[in-house]
N, CA, C and O atoms as a MOPAC input file, in Angstrom:
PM7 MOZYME 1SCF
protein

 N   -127.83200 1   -44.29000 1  -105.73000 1
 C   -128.65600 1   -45.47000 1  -105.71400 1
 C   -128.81200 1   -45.94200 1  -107.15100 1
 O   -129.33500 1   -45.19400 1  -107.97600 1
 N   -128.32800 1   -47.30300 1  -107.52200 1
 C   -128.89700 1   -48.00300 1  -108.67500 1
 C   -129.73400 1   -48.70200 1  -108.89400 1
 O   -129.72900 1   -49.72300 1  -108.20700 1
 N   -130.61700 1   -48.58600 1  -109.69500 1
 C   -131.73100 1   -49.04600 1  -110.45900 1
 C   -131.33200 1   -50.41800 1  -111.37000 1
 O   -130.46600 1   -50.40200 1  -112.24500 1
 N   -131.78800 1   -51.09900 1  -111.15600 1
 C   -131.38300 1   -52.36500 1  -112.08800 1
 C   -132.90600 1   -53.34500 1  -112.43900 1
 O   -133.98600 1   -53.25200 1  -111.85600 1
 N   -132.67900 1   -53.90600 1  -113.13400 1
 C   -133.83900 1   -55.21200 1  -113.51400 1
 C   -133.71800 1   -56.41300 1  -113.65600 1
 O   -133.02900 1   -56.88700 1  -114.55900 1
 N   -134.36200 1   -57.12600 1  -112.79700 1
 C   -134.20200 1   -58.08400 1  -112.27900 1
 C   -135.15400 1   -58.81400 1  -112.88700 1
 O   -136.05400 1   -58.27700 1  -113.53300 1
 N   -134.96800 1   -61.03400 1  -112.62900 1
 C   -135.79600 1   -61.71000 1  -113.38500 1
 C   -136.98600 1   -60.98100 1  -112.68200 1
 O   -137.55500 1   -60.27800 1  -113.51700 1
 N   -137.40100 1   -60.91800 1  -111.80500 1
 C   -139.10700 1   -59.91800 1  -111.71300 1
 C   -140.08000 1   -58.98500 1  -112.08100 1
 O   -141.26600 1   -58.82400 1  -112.37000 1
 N   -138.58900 1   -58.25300 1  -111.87000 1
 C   -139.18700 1   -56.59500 1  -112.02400 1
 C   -138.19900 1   -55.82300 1  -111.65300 1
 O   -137.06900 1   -56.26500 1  -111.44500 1
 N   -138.52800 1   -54.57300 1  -111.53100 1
 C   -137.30200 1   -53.47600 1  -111.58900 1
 C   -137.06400 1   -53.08200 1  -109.96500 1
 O   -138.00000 1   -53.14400 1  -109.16800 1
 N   -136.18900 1   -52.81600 1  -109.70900 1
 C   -135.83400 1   -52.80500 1  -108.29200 1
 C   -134.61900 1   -52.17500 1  -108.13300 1
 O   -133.75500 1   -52.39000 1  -108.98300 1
 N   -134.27300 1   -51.08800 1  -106.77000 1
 C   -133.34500 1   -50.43400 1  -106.53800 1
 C   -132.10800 1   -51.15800 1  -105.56800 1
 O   -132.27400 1   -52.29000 1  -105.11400 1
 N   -131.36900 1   -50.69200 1  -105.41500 1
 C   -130.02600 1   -51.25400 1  -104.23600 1
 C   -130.33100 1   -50.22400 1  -102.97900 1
 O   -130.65800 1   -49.04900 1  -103.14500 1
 N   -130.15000 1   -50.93500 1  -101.54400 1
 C   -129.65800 1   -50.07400 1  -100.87700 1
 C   -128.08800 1   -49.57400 1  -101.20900 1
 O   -127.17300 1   -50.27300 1  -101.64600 1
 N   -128.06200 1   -48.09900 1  -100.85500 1
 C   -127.23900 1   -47.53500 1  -100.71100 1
 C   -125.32000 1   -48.08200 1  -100.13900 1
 O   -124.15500 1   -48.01500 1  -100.53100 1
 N   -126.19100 1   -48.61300 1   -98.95000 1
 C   -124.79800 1   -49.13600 1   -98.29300 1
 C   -124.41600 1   -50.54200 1   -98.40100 1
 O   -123.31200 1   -51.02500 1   -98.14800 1
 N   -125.51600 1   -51.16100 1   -98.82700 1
 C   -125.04000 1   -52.87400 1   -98.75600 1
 C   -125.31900 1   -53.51000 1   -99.27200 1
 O   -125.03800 1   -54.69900 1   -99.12400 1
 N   -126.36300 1   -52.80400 1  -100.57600 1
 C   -126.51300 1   -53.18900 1  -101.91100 1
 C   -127.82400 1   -54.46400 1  -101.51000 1
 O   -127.89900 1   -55.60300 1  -101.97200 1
 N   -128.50200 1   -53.97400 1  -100.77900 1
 C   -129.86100 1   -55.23500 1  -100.92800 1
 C   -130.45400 1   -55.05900 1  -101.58300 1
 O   -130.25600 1   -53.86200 1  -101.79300 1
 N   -131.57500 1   -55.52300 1  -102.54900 1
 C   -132.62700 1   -55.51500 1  -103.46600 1
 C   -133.42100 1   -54.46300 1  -102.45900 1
 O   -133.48800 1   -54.38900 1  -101.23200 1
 N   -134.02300 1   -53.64200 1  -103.60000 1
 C   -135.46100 1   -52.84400 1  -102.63400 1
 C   -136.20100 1   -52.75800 1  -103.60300 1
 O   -135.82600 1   -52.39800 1  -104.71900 1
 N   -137.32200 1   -53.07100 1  -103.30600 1
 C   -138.41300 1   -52.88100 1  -104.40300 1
 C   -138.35100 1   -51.04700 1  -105.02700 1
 O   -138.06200 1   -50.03600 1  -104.38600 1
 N   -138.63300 1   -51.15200 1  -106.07000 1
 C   -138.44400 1   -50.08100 1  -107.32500 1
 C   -138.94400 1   -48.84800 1  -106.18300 1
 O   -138.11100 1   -48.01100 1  -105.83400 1
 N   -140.39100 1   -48.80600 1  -105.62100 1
 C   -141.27600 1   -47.61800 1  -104.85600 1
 C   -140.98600 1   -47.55300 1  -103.63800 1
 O   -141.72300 1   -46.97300 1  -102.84100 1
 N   -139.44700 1   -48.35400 1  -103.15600 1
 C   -139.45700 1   -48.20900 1  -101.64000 1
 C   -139.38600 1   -46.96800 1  -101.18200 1
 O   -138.70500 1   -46.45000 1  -102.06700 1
 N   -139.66900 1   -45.93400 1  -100.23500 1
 C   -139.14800 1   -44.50900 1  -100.55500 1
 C   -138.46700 1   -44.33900 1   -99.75500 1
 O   -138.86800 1   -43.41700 1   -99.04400 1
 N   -137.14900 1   -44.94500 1   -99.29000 1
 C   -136.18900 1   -44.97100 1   -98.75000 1
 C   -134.89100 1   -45.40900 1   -99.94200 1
 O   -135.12500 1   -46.08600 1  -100.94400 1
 N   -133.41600 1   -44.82400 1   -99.55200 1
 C   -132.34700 1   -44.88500 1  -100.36600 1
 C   -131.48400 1   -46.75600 1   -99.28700 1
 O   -131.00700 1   -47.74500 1   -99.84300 1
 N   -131.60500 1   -46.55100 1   -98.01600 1
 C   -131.22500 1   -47.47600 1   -97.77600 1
 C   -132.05800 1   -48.28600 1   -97.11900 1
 O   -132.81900 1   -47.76200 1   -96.30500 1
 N   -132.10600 1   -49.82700 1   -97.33300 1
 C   -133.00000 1   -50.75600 1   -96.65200 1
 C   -133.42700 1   -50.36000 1   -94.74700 1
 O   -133.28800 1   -49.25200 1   -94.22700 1
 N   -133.73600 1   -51.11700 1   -94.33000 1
 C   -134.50200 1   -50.99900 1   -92.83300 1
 C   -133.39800 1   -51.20800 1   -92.21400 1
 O   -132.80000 1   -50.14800 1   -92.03100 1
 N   -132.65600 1   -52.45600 1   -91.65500 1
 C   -131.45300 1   -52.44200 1   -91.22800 1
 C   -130.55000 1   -51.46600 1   -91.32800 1
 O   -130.16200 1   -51.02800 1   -90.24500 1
 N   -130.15200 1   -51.04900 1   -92.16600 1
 C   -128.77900 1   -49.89800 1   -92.79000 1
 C   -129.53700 1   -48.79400 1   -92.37600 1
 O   -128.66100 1   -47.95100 1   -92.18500 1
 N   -130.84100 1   -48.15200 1   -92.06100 1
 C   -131.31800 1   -47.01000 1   -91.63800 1
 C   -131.51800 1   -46.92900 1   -90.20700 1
 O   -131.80900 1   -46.01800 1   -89.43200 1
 N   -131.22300 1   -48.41100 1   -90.07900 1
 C   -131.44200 1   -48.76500 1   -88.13000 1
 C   -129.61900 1   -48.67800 1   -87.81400 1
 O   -129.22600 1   -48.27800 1   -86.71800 1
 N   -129.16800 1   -48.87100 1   -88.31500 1
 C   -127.45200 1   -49.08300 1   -88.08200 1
 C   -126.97200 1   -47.35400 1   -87.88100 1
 O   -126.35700 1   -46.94800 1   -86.89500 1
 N   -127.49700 1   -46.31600 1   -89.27500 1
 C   -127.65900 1   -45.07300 1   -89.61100 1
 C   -127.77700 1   -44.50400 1   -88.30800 1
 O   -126.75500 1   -44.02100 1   -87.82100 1
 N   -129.15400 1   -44.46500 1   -87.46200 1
 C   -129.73700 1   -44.14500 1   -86.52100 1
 C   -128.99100 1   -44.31100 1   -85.08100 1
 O   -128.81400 1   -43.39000 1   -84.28300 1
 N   -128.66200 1   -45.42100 1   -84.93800 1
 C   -127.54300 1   -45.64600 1   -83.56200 1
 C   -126.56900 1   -45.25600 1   -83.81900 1
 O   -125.98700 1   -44.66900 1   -82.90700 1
 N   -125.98800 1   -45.33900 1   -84.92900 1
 C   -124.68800 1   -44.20900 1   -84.77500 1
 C   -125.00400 1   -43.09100 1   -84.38900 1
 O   -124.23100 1   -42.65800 1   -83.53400 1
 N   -126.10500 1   -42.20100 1   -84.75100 1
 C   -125.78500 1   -41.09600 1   -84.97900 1
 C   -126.36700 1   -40.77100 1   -83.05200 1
 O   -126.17400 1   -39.70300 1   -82.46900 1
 N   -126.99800 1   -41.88900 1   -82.48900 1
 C   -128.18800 1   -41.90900 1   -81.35300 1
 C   -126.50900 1   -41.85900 1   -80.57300 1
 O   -126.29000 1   -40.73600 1   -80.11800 1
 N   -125.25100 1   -42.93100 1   -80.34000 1
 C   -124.35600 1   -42.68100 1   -80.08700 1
 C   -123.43100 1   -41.78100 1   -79.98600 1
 O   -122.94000 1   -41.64500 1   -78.86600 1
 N   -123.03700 1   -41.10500 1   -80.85300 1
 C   -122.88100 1   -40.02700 1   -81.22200 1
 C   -123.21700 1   -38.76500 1   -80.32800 1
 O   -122.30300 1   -38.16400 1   -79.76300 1
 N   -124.27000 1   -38.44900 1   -80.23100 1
 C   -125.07900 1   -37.29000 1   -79.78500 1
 C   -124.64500 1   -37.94200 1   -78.05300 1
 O   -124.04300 1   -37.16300 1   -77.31400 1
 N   -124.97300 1   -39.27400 1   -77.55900 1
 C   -125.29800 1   -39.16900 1   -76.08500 1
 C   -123.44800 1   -39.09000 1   -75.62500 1
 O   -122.99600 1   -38.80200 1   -74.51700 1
 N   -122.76200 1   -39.40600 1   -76.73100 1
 C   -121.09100 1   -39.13600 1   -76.27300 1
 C   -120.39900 1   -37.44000 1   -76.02300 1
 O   -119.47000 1   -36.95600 1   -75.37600 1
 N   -121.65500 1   -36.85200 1   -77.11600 1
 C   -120.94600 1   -35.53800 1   -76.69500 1
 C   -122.27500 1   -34.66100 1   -76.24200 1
 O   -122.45200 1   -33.49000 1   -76.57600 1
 N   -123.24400 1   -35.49800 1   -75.35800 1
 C   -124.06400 1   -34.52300 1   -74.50400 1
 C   -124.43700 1   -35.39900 1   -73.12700 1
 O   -124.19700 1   -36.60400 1   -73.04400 1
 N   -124.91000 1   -34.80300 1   -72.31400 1
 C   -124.69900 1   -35.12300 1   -71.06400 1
 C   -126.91800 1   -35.33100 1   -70.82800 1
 O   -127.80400 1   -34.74800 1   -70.20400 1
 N   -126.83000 1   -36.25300 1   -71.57800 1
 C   -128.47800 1   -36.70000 1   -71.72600 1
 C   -128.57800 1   -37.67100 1   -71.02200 1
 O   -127.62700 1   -38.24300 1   -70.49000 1
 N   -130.46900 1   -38.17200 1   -70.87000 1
 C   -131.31400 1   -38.90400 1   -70.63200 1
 C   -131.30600 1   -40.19900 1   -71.53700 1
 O   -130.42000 1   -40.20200 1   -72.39300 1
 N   -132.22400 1   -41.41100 1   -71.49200 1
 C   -132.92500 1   -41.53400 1   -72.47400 1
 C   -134.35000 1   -41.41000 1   -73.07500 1
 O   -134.71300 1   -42.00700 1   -74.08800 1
 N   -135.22600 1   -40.44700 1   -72.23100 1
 C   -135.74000 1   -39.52600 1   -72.17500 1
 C   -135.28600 1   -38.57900 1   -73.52500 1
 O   -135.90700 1   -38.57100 1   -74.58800 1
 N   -134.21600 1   -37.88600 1   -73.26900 1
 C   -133.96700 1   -36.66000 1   -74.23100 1
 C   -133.36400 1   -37.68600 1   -75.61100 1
 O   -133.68500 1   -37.14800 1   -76.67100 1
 N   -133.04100 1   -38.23200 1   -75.70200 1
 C   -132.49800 1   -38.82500 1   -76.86800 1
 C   -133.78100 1   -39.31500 1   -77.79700 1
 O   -134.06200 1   -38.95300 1   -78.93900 1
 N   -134.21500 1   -39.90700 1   -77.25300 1
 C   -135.98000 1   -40.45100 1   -77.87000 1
 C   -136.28700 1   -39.46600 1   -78.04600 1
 O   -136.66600 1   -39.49400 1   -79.21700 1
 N   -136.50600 1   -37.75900 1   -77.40600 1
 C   -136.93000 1   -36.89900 1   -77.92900 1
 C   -136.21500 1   -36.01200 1   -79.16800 1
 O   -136.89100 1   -35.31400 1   -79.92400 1
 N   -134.99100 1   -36.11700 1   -79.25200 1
 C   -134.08100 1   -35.38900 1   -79.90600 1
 C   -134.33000 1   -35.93600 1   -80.98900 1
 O   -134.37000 1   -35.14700 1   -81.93300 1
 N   -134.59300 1   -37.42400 1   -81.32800 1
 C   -134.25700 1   -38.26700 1   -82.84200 1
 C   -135.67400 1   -38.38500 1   -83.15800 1
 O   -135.78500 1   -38.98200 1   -84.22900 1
 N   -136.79600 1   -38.06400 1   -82.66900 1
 C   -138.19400 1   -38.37000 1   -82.73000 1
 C   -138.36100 1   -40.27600 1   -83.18700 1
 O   -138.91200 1   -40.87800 1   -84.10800 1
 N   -137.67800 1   -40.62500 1   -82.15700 1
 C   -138.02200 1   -42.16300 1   -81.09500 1
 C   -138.52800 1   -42.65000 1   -80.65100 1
 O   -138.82400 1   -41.70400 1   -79.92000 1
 N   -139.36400 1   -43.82200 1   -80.05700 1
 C   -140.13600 1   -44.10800 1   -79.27900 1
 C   -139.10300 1   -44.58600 1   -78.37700 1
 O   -138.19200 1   -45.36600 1   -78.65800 1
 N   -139.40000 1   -43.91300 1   -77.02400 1
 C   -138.76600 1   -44.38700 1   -76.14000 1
 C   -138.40500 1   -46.11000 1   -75.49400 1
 O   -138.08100 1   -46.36200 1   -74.33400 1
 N   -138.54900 1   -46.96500 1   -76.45100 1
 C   -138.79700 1   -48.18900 1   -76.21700 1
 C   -137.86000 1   -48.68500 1   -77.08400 1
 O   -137.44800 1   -49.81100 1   -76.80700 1
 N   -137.46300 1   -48.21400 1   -77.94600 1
 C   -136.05400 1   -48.60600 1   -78.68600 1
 C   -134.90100 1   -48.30300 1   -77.97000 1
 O   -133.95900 1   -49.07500 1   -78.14600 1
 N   -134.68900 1   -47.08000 1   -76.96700 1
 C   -133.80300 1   -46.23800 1   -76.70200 1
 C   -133.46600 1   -47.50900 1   -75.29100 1
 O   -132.44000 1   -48.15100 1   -75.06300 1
 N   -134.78400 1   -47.49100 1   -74.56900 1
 C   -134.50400 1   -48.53200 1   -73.56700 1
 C   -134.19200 1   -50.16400 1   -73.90400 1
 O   -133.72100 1   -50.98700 1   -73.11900 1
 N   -134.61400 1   -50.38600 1   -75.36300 1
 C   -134.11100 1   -51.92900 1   -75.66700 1
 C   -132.48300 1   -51.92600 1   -75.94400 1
 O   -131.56100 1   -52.71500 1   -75.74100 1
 N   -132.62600 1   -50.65000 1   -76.50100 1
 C   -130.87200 1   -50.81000 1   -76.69600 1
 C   -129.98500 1   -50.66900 1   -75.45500 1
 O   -128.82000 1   -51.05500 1   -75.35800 1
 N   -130.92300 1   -49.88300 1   -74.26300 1
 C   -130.16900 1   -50.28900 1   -73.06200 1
 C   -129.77400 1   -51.75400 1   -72.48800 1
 O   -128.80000 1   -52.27300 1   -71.94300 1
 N   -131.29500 1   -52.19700 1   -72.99000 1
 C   -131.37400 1   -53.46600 1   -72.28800 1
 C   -129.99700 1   -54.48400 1   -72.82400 1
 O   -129.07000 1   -54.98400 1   -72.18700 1
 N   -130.41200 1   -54.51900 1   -74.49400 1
 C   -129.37500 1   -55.47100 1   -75.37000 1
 C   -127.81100 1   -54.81300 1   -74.73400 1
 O   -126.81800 1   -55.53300 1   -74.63100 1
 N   -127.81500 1   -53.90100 1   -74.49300 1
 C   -126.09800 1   -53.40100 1   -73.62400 1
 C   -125.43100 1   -52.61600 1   -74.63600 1
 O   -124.26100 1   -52.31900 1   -74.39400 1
 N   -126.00000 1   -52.17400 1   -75.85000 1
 C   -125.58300 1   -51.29600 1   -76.81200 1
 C   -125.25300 1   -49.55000 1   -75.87500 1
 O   -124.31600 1   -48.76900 1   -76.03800 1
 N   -126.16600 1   -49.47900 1   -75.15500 1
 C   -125.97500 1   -48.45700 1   -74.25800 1
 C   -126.26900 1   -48.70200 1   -72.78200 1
 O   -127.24600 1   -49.26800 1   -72.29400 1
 N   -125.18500 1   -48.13900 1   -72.15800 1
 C   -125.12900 1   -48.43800 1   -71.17000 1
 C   -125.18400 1   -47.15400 1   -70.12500 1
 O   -124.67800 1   -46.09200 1   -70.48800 1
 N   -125.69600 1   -47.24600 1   -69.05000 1
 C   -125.52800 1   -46.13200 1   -67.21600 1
 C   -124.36200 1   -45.99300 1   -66.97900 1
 O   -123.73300 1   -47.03100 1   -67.18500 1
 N   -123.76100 1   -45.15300 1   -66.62500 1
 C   -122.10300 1   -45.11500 1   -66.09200 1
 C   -122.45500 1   -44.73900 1   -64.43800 1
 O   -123.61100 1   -44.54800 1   -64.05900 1
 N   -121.41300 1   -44.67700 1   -63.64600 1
 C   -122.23500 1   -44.29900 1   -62.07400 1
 C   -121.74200 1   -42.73300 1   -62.22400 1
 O   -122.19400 1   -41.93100 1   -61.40700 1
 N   -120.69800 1   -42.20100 1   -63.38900 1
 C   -120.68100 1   -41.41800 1   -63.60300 1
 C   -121.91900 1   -40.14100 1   -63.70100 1
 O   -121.93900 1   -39.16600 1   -62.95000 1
 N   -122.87100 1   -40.40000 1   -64.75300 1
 C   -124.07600 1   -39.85300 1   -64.78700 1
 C   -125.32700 1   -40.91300 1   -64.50700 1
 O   -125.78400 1   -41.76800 1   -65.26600 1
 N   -125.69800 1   -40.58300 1   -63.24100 1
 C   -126.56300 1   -41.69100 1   -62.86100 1
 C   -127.75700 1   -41.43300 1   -63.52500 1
 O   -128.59800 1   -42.32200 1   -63.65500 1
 N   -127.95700 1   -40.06500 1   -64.05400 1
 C   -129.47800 1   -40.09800 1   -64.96200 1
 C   -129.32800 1   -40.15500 1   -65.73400 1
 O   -130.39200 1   -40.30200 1   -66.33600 1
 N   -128.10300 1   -40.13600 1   -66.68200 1
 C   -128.25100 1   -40.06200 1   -68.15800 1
 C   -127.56000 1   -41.35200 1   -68.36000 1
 O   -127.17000 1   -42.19500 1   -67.55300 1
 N   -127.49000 1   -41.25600 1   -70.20000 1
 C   -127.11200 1   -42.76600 1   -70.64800 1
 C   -125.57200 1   -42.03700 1   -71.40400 1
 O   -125.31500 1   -40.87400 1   -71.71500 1
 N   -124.79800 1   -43.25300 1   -71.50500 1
 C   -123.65300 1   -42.95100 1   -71.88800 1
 C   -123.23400 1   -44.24000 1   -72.49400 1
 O   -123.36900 1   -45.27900 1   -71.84700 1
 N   -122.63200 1   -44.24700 1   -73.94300 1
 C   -121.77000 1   -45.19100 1   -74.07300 1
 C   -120.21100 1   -45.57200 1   -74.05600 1
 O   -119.85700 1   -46.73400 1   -74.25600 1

């Protein structure tokens, strides 16, 4: 992470895509890029386990209301394969 100074004040980069972050953010990458971070890895896990979205919200410490919006938006989807769990 680089530190730079700006006409304002001093301020860091995210990590991955280089946005301004204020100097004390205490994160390395902005909100987006840690939300992008997170579904991969939320993907990831439900491809090589045979889960809920139930267990996934529990596994990533989630609120189960993200897990179901991303159902909703179609990021994850039901297969008739596993009718209780989520699969992408």
């Amino acid at each position: 992470m680089d530190k730079k100074s700006g006409l304002f004040d001093n301020y860091k980069e995210c990590t991955f895509c280089r946005r301004p972050l204020p100097d004390d953010y205490p994160e390395d990458c902005c909100p987006h890029c840690l939300e992008a971070q997170l579904f991969s890895h939320v993907k990831e896990f439900i491809r090589n386990s045979d889960v809920n979205e139930y267990q996934v919200a529990e596994h990533f410490g989630i609120p189960i209301r993200q897990v179901k919006n991303w159902i909703k938006e179609g990021r994850i989807e039901y297969t008739d394969k596993i009718a209780t769990g989520v699969i992408s």
